[in-house]
Coordinates of C-alpha atoms and ligand atoms in Angstrom, one line a residue:
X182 CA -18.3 -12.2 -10.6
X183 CA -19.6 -10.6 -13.6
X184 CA -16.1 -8.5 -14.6
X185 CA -12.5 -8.3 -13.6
X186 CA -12.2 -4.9 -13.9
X187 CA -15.1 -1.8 -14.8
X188 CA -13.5 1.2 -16.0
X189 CA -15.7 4.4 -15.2
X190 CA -14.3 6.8 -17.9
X191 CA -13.1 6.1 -21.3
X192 CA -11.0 9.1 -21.6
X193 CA -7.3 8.4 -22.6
X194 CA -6.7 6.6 -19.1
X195 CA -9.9 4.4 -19.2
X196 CA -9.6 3.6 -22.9
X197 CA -6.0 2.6 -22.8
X198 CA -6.7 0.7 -19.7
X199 CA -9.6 -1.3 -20.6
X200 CA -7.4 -2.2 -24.1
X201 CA -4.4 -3.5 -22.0
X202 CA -6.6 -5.2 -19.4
X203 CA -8.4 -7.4 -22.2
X204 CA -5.0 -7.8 -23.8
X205 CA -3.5 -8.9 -20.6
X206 CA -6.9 -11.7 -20.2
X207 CA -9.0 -9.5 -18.1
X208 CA -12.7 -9.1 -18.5
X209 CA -13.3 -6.0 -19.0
X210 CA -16.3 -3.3 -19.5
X211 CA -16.1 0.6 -19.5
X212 CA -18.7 2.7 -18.3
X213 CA -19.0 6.3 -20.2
X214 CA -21.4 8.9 -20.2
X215 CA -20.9 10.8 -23.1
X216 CA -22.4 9.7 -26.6
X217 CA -18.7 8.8 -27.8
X218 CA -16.0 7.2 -26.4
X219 CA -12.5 8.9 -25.9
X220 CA -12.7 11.7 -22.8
X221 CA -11.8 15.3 -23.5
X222 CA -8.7 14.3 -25.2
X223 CA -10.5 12.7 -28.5
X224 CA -13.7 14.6 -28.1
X225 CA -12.7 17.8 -27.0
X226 CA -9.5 18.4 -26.0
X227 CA -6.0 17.4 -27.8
X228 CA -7.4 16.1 -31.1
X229 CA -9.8 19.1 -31.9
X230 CA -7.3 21.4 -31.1
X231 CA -4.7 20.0 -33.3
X232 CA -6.5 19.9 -36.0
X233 CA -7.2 23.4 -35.6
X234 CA -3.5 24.3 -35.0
X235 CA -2.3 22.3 -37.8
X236 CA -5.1 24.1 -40.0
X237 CA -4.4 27.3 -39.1
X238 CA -0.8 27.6 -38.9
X239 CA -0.7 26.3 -42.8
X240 CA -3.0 29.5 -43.6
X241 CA -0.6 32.2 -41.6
X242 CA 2.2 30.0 -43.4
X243 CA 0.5 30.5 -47.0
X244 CA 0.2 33.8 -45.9
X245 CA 3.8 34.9 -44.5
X246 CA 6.6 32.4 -45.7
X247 CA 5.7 31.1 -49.0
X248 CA 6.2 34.1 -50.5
X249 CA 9.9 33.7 -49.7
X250 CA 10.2 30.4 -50.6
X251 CA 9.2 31.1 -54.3
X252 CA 5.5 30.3 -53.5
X253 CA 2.7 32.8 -54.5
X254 CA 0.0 32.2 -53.1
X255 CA -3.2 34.5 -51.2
X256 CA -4.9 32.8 -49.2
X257 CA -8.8 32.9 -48.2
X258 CA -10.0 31.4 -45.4
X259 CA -13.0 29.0 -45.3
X260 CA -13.4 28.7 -41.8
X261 CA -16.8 25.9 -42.4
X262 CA -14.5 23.7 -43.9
X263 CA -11.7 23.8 -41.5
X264 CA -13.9 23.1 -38.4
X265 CA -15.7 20.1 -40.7
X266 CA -11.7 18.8 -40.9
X267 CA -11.7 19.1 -37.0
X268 CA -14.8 17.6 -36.7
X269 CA -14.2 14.2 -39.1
X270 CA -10.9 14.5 -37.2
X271 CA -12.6 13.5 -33.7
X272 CA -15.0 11.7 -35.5
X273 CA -12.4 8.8 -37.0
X274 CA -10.4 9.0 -34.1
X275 CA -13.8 8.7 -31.2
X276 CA -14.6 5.7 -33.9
X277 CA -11.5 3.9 -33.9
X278 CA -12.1 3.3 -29.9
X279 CA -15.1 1.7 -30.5
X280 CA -13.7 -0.3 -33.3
X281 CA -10.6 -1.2 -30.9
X282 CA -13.3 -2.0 -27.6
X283 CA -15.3 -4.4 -29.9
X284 CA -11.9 -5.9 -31.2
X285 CA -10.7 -6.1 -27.6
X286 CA -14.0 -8.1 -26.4
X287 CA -14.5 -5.1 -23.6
X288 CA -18.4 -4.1 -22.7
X289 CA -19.6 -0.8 -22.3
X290 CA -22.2 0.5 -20.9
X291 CA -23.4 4.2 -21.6
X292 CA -24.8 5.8 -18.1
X293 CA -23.5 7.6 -15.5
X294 CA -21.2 5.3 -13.6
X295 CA -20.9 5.5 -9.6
X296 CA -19.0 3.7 -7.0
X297 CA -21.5 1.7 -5.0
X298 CA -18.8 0.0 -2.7
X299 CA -15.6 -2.1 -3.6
X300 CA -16.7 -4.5 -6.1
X301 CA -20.0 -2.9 -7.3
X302 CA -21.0 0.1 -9.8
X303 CA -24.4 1.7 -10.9
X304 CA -24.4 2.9 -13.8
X305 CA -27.6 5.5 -14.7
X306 CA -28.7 5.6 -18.1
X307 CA -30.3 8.5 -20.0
X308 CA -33.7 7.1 -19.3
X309 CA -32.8 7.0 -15.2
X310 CA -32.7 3.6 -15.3
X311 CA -30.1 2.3 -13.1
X312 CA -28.1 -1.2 -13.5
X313 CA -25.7 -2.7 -11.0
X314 CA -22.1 -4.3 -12.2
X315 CA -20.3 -6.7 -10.3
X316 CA -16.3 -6.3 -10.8
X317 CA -13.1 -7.7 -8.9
X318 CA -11.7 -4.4 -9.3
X319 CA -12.9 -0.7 -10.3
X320 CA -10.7 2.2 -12.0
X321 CA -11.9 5.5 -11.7
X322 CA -10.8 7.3 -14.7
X323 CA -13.1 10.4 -14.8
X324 CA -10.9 13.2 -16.0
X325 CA -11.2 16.6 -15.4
X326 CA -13.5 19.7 -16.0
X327 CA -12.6 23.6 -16.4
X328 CA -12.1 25.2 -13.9
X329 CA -13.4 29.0 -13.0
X330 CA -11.6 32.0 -12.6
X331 CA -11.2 31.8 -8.4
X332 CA -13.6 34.1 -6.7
X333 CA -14.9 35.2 -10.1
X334 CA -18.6 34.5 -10.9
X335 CA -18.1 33.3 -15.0
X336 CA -21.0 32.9 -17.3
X337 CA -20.0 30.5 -19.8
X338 CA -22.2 30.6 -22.5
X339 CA -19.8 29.0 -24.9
X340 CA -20.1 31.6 -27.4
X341 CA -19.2 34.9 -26.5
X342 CA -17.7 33.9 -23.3
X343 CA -16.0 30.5 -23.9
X344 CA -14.2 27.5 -22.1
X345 CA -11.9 25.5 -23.8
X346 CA -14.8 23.7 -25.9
X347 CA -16.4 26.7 -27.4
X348 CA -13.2 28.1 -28.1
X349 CA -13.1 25.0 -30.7
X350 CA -16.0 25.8 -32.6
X351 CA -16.6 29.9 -32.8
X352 CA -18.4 30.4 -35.6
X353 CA -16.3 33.9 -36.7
X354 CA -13.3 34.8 -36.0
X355 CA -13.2 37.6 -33.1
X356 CA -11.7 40.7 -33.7
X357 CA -10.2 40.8 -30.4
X358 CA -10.1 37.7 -28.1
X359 CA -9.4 38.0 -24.5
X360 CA -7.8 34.7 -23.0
X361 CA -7.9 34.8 -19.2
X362 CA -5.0 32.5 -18.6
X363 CA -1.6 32.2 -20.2
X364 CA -1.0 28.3 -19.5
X365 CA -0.8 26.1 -22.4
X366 CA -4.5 25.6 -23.5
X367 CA -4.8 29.7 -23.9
X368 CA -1.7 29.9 -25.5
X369 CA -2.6 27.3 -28.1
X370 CA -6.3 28.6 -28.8
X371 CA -5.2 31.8 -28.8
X372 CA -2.4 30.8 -31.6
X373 CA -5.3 29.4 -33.4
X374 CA -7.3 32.5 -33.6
X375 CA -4.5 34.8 -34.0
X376 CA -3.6 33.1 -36.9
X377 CA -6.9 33.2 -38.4
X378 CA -7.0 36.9 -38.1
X379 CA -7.7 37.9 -34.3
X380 CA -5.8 40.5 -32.0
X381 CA -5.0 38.6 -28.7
X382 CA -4.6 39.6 -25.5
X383 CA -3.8 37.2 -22.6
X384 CA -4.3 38.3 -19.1
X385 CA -1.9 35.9 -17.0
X386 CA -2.1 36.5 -13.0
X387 CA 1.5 35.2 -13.0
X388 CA 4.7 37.3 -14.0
X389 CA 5.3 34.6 -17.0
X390 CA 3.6 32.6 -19.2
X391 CA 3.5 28.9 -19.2
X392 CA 4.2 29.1 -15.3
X393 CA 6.3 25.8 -14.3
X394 CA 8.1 25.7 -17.3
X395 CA 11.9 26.4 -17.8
X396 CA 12.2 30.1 -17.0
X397 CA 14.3 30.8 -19.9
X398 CA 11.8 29.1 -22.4
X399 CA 8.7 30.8 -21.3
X400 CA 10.8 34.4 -21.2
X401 CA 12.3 33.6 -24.8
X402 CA 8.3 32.7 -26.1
X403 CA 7.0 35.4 -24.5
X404 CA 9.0 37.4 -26.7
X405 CA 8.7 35.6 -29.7
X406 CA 4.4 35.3 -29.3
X407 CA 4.4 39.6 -28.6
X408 CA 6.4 39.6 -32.0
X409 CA 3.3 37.2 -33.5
X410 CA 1.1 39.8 -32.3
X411 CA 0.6 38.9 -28.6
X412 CA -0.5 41.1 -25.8
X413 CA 0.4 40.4 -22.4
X414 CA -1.1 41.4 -19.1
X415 CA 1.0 39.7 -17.0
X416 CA 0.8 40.2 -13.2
X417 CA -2.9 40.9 -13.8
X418 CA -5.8 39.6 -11.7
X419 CA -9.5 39.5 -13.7
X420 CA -11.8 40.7 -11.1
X421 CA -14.3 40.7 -13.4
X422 CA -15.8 38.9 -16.8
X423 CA -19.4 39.9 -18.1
X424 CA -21.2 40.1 -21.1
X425 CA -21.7 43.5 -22.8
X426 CA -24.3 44.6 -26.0
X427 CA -21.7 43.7 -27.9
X428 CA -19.1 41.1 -26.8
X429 CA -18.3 41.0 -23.5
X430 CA -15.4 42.7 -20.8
X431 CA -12.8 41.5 -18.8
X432 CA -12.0 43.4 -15.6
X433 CA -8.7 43.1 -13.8
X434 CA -5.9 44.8 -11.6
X435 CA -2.8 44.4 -10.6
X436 CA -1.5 41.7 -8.6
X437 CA 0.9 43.7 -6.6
X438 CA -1.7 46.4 -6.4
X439 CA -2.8 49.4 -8.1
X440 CA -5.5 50.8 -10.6
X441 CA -8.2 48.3 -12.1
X442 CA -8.3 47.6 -15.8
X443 CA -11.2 47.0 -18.2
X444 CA -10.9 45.7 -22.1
X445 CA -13.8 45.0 -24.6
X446 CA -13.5 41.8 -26.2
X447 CA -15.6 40.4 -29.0
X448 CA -14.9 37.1 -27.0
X449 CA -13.2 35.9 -24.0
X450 CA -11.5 32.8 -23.3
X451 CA -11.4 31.1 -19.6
X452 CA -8.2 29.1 -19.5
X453 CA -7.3 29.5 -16.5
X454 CA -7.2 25.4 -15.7
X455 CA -8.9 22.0 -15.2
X456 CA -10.1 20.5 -12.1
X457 CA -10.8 17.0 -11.0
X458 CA -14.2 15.6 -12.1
X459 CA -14.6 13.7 -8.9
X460 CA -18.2 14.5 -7.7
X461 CA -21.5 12.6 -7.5
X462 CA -19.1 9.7 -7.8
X463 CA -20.6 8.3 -4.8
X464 CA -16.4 8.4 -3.6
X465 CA -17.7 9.4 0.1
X466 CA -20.3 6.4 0.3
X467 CA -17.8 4.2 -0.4
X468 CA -14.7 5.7 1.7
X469 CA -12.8 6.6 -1.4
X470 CA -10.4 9.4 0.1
X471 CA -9.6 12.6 -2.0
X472 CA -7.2 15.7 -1.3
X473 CA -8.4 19.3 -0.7
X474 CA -8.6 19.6 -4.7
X475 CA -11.2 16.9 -5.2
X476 CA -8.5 14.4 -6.2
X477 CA -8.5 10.9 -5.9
X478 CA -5.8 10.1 -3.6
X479 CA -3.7 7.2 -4.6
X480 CA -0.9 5.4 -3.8
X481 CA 2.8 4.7 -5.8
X482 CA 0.2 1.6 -7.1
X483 CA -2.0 3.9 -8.3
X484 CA -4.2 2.3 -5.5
X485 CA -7.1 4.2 -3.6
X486 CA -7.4 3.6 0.2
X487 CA -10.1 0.9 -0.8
X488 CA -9.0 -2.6 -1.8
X489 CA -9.5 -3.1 -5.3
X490 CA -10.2 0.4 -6.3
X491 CA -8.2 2.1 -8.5
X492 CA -7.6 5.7 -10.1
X493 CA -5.6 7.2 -13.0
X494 CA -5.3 10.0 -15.0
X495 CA -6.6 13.7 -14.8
X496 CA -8.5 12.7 -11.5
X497 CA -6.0 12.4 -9.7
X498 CA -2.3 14.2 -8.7
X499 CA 0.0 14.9 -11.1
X500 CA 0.3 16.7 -14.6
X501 CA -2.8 16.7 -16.7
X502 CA -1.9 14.9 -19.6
X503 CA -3.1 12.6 -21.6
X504 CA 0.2 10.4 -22.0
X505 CA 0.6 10.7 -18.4
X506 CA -3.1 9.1 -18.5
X507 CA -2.0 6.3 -20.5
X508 CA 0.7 5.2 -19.3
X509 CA -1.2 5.1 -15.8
X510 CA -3.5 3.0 -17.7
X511 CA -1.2 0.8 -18.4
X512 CA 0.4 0.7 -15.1
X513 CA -3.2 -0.1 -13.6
X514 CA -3.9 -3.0 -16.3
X515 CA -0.5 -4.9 -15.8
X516 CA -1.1 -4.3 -12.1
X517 CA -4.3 -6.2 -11.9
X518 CA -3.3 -9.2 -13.9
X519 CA -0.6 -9.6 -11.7
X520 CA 2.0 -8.1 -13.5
X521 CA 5.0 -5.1 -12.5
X522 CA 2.8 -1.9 -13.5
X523 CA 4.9 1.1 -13.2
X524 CA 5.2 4.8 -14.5
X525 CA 8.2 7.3 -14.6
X526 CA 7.3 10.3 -13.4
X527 CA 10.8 11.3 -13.6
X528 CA 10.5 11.0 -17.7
X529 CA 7.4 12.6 -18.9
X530 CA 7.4 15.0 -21.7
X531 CA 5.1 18.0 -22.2
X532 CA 4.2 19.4 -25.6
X533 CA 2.8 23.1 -26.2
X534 CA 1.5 23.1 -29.9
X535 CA 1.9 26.3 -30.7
X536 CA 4.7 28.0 -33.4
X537 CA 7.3 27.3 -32.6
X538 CA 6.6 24.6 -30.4
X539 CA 8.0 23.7 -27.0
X540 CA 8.3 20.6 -26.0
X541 CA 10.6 19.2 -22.9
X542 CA 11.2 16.4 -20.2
X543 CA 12.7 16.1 -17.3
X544 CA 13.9 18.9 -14.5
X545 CA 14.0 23.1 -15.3
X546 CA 17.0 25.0 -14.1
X547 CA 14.9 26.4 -11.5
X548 CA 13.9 23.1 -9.9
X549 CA 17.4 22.0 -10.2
X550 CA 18.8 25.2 -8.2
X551 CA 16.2 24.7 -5.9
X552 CA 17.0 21.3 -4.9
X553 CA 20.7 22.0 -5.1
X554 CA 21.9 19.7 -7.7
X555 CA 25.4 21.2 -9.3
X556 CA 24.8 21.3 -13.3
X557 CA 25.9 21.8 -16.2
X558 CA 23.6 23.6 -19.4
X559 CA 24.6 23.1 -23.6
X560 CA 22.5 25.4 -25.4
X561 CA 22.6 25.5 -29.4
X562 CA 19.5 27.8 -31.5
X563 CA 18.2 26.6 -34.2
X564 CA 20.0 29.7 -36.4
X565 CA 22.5 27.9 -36.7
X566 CA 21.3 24.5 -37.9
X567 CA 20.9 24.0 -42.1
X568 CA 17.7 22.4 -42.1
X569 CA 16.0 25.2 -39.8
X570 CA 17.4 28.0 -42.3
X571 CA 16.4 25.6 -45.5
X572 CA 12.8 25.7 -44.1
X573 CA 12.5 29.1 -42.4
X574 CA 12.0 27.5 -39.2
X575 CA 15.3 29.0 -37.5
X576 CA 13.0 30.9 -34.3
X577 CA 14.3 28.9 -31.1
X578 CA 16.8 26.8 -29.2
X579 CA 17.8 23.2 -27.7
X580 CA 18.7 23.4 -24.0
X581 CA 20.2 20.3 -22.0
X582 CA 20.8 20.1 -18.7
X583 CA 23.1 17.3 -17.3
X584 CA 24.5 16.4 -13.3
X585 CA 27.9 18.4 -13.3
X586 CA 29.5 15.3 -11.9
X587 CA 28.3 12.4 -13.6
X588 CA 26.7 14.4 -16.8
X589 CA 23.7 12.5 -16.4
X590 CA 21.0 14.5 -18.5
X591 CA 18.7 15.3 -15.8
X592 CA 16.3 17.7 -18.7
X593 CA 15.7 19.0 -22.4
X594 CA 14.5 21.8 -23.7
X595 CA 13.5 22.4 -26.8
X596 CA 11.9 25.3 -28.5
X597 CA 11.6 24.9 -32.2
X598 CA 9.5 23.6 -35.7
X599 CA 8.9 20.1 -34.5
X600 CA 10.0 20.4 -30.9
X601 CA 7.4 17.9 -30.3
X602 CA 9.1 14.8 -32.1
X603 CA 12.2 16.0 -31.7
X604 CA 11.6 15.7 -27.7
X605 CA 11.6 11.9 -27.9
X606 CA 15.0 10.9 -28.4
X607 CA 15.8 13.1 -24.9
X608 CA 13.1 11.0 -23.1
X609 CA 14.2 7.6 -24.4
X610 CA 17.9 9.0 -23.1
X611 CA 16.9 9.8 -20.0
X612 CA 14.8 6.6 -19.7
X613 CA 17.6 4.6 -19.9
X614 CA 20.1 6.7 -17.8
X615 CA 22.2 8.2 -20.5
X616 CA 24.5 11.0 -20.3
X617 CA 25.0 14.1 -22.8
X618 CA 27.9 12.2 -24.2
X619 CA 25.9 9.1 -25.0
X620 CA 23.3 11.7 -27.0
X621 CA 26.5 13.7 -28.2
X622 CA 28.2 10.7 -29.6
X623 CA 25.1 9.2 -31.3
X624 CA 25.1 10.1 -34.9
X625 CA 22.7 12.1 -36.2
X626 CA 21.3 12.6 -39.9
X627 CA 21.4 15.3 -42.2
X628 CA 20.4 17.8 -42.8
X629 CA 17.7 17.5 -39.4
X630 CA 16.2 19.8 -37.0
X631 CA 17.8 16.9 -34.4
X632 CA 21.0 17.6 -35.3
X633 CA 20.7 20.7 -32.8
X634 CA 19.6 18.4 -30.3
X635 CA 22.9 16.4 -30.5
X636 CA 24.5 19.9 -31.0
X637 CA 23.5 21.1 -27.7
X638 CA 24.3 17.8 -26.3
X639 CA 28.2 18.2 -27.1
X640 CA 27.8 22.1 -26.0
X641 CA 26.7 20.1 -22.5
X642 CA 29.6 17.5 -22.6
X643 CA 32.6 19.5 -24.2
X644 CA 32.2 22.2 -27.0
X645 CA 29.5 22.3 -30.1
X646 CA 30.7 21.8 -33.7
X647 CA 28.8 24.3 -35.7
X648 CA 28.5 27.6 -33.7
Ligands
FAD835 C1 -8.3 22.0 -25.2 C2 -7.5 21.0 -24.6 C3 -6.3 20.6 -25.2 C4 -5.5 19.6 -24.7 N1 -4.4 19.2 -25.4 C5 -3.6 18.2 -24.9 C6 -2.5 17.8 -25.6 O1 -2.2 18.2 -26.7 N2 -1.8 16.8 -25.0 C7 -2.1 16.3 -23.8 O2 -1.3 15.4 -23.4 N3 -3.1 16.6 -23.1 C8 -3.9 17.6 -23.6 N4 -5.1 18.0 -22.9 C9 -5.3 17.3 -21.6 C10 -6.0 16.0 -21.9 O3 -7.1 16.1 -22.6 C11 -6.2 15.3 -20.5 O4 -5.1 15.2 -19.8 C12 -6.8 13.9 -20.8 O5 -7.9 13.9 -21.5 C13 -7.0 13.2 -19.4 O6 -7.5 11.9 -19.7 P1 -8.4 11.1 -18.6 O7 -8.6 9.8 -19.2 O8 -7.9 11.2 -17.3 O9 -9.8 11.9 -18.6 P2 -10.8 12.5 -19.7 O10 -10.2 12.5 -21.0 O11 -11.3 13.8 -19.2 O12 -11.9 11.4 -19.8 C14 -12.8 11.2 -18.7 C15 -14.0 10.5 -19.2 O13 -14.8 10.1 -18.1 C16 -16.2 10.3 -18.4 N5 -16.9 10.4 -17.1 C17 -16.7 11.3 -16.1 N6 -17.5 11.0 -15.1 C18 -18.2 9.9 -15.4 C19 -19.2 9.1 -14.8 N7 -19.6 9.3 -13.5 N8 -19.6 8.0 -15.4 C20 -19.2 7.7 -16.7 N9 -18.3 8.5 -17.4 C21 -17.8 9.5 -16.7 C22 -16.2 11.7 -19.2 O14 -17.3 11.8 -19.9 C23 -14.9 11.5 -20.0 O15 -15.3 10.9 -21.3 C24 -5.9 19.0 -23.5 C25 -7.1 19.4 -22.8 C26 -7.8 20.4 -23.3 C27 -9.1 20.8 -22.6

């Protein structure tokens, strides 16, 4: 047998896989059909758009808060030379994969891979030349792709009318962007432009942003993104989305019924979700089962109905992360060589990027009323934390949510500057079982945007110190 385990994507499931796998002894190659390695993630999804968040958030600071802080500056945007710091971005980051597969021993082959059978993989190179691969065991790790607006015929041109990827590189800034869509993706690029100068609307087909998310979070955002500048069309259904002479429009009507709606927009953003890139996978052929949304079924194992066939990440159930993608990685890896691969579900945490950020882990009020657990919430906003005033960063809140009965902390919230670090020490809590008295009663530095974590923490157990 040629391998012990072929990886087809190198996305941040495959790659992380095929890294633990050789680490754990496994031969290992990766098949990947994209010029680099490192899925949507590196190429064009997390790592691009951070760059771009990062960028753009230090011009709208140079250009509201220093002033306050005793800074004069006026800034002038060079839009070139921030997409060229995206761009090296992906580029060191796409390059340090390949540096870490050759460390690691682990082949790749570049082609289209396909699942012949259990134990066998074509992979089809650019030149339709197509080379079989013997392997003990297969992991599917083929990610995701955007998904259309349902019903909707969409002409992506990635320029005018964008997915996520054009939305990465526009070569102006839009005078008014439309993002059909107000999950996390839209919200994010939409920051980014907004920043940089654009009036944004975002037509959302639920009553809330960030749907799924702690109710009170996405209400209190909502607010605070219409005071950025935000519009919001929430309830809306787009009917329609078509180019115009000049820019394009976006029609849509009420959910609940009622007159249609049309706005011009210099361009429009589809963000309206990702869906399984499980086709032409040759799945069928080989009795690979998948639910209703093209998803690889697995089981707790991360096993597919075939022996010795895996899956992991974006392609199959669960939320589209690329942590979550990891760790399921991992889980595979360890698995295969034998060892005790497992993931929490329970304890993954979920970042939006935007400003503030929100970051949390664990269970919303709303699922916890829903499956009637009695519990207890500590709140504390960051108003009232020295650090957050010290930096003008005081927009947003901690919230912790423990069992009434045992004060287990069952989830965080967190909306704030840095919500996305400050997330961590909740999940390493909750990972080990702890209660809001454990996090209460853990000392904190200062000054620190944590100490509102630990705050809300002893608003959860008994009463909070500084409010
Ligand atoms: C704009 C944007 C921003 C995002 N930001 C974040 C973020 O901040 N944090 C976060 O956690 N997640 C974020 N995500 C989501 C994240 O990118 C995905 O959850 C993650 O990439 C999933 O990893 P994966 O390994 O399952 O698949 P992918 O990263 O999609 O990788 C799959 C790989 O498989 C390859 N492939 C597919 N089919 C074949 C085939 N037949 N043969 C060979 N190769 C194949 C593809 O070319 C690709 O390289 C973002 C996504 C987008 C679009």
């Amino acid at each position: 047998m040629a391998y012990d385990v072929v990886i087809i994507g190198s996305g941040p499931g495959g790659y992380v896989c095929a890294i633990k796998a050789a680490q754990l002894g496994l031969k290992t190659a990766v098949v990947e059909k994209n010029a680099t390695f490192g899925g949507t993630c590196l190429n064009i999804g997390c790592i691009p758009s951070k760059a771009l968040l990062h960028a753009s958030e230090m011009f709208a600071e140079a250009g509201h808060s220093f002033d306050t802080l005793g800074v004069e500056v006026t800034p002038k945007l060079n839009l070139k030379k921030m997409m060229a710091h995206k761009d090296a971005t992906v580029a060191a980051n796409v390059n340090g994969v390949a540096f870490l597969f050759k460390k690691n021993k682990i082949d790749s082959f570049h082609g289209t891979g396909k699942v012949v059978a259990a134990g066998r993989v074509s992979v089809t190179g650019e030149d339709g030349k197509i080379e079989e691969i013997e392997t003990r065991n297969i992991v599917i790790a083929t990610g995701s792709d955007v998904a259309g607006i349902p019903g909707v015929k969409v002409d992506i041109d990635e320029k005018v009318i964008v997915s996520s990827t054009g939305a990465l590189s526009l070569a102006k800034v839009p005078g008014h962007l439309v993002v059909v869509g107000g999950g996390v993706i839209g919200l994010e690029l939409g920051s980014v432009w907004a920043r940089l100068g654009a009036k944004v609307t975002v037509v959302e087909f639920l009553d809330t942003i960030l749907g799924g998310m702690d109710g009170e979070v996405s209400k209190q955002f909502h607010r605070m993104l219409s005071k950025q500048g935000f519009e919001f069309k929430l309830g809306a259904k787009v009917t329609g989305v078509a180019k115009a002479k000049k820019g394009a429009t976006v029609t849509f009507e009420p959910v609940k019924g009622g007159a249609a709606e049309t706005i011009e927009a210099d361009a429009v953003l589809i963000a309206t979700g990702r869906s399984a890139y499980s086709d032409s996978l040759g799945l069928k052929e080989a009795g690979v089962e998948v639910d209703e949304r093209g998803r690889v079924k697995t089981d707790g194992h991360l096993r597919t109905n075939v022996p010795g066939i895996y899956a992991i990440g974006d392609v199959i159930a669960g939320p589209m992360l690329a942590h979550k993608a990891e760790d399921e990685g991992v889980a595979v890896a360890e698995s295969i060589a034998g060892q005790a691969g497992h993931v929490n579900y329970d304890v993954i945490p979920s970042v939006v990027y935007t400003s503030p950020e929100i970051a949390s882990v664990g269970k919303t009020e709303e699922e916890l009323k829903k499956a009637g657990i009695d519990y207890k919430a500590g709140k504390f906003p960051f108003t009232a934390n020295g650090r957050a005033r010290a930096m003008l960063h005081t927009d947003g809140f901690v919230k912790i949510l423990a069992d009434k009965a045992s004060d287990r902390v069952l989830g965080v919230h967190i909306v704030g500057f840095g919500a996305g670090e400050m997330i961590h020490e909740a999940a390493v809590l909750m990972e080990f079982g702890g209660s809001s008295e454990d996090l209460a009663r853990t000392c904190h530095a200062h000054p620190t945007m944590s100490e509102a974590v630990k705050e809300a923490a002893l608003a959860t157990f008994f009463k909070p110190i500084h409010i």
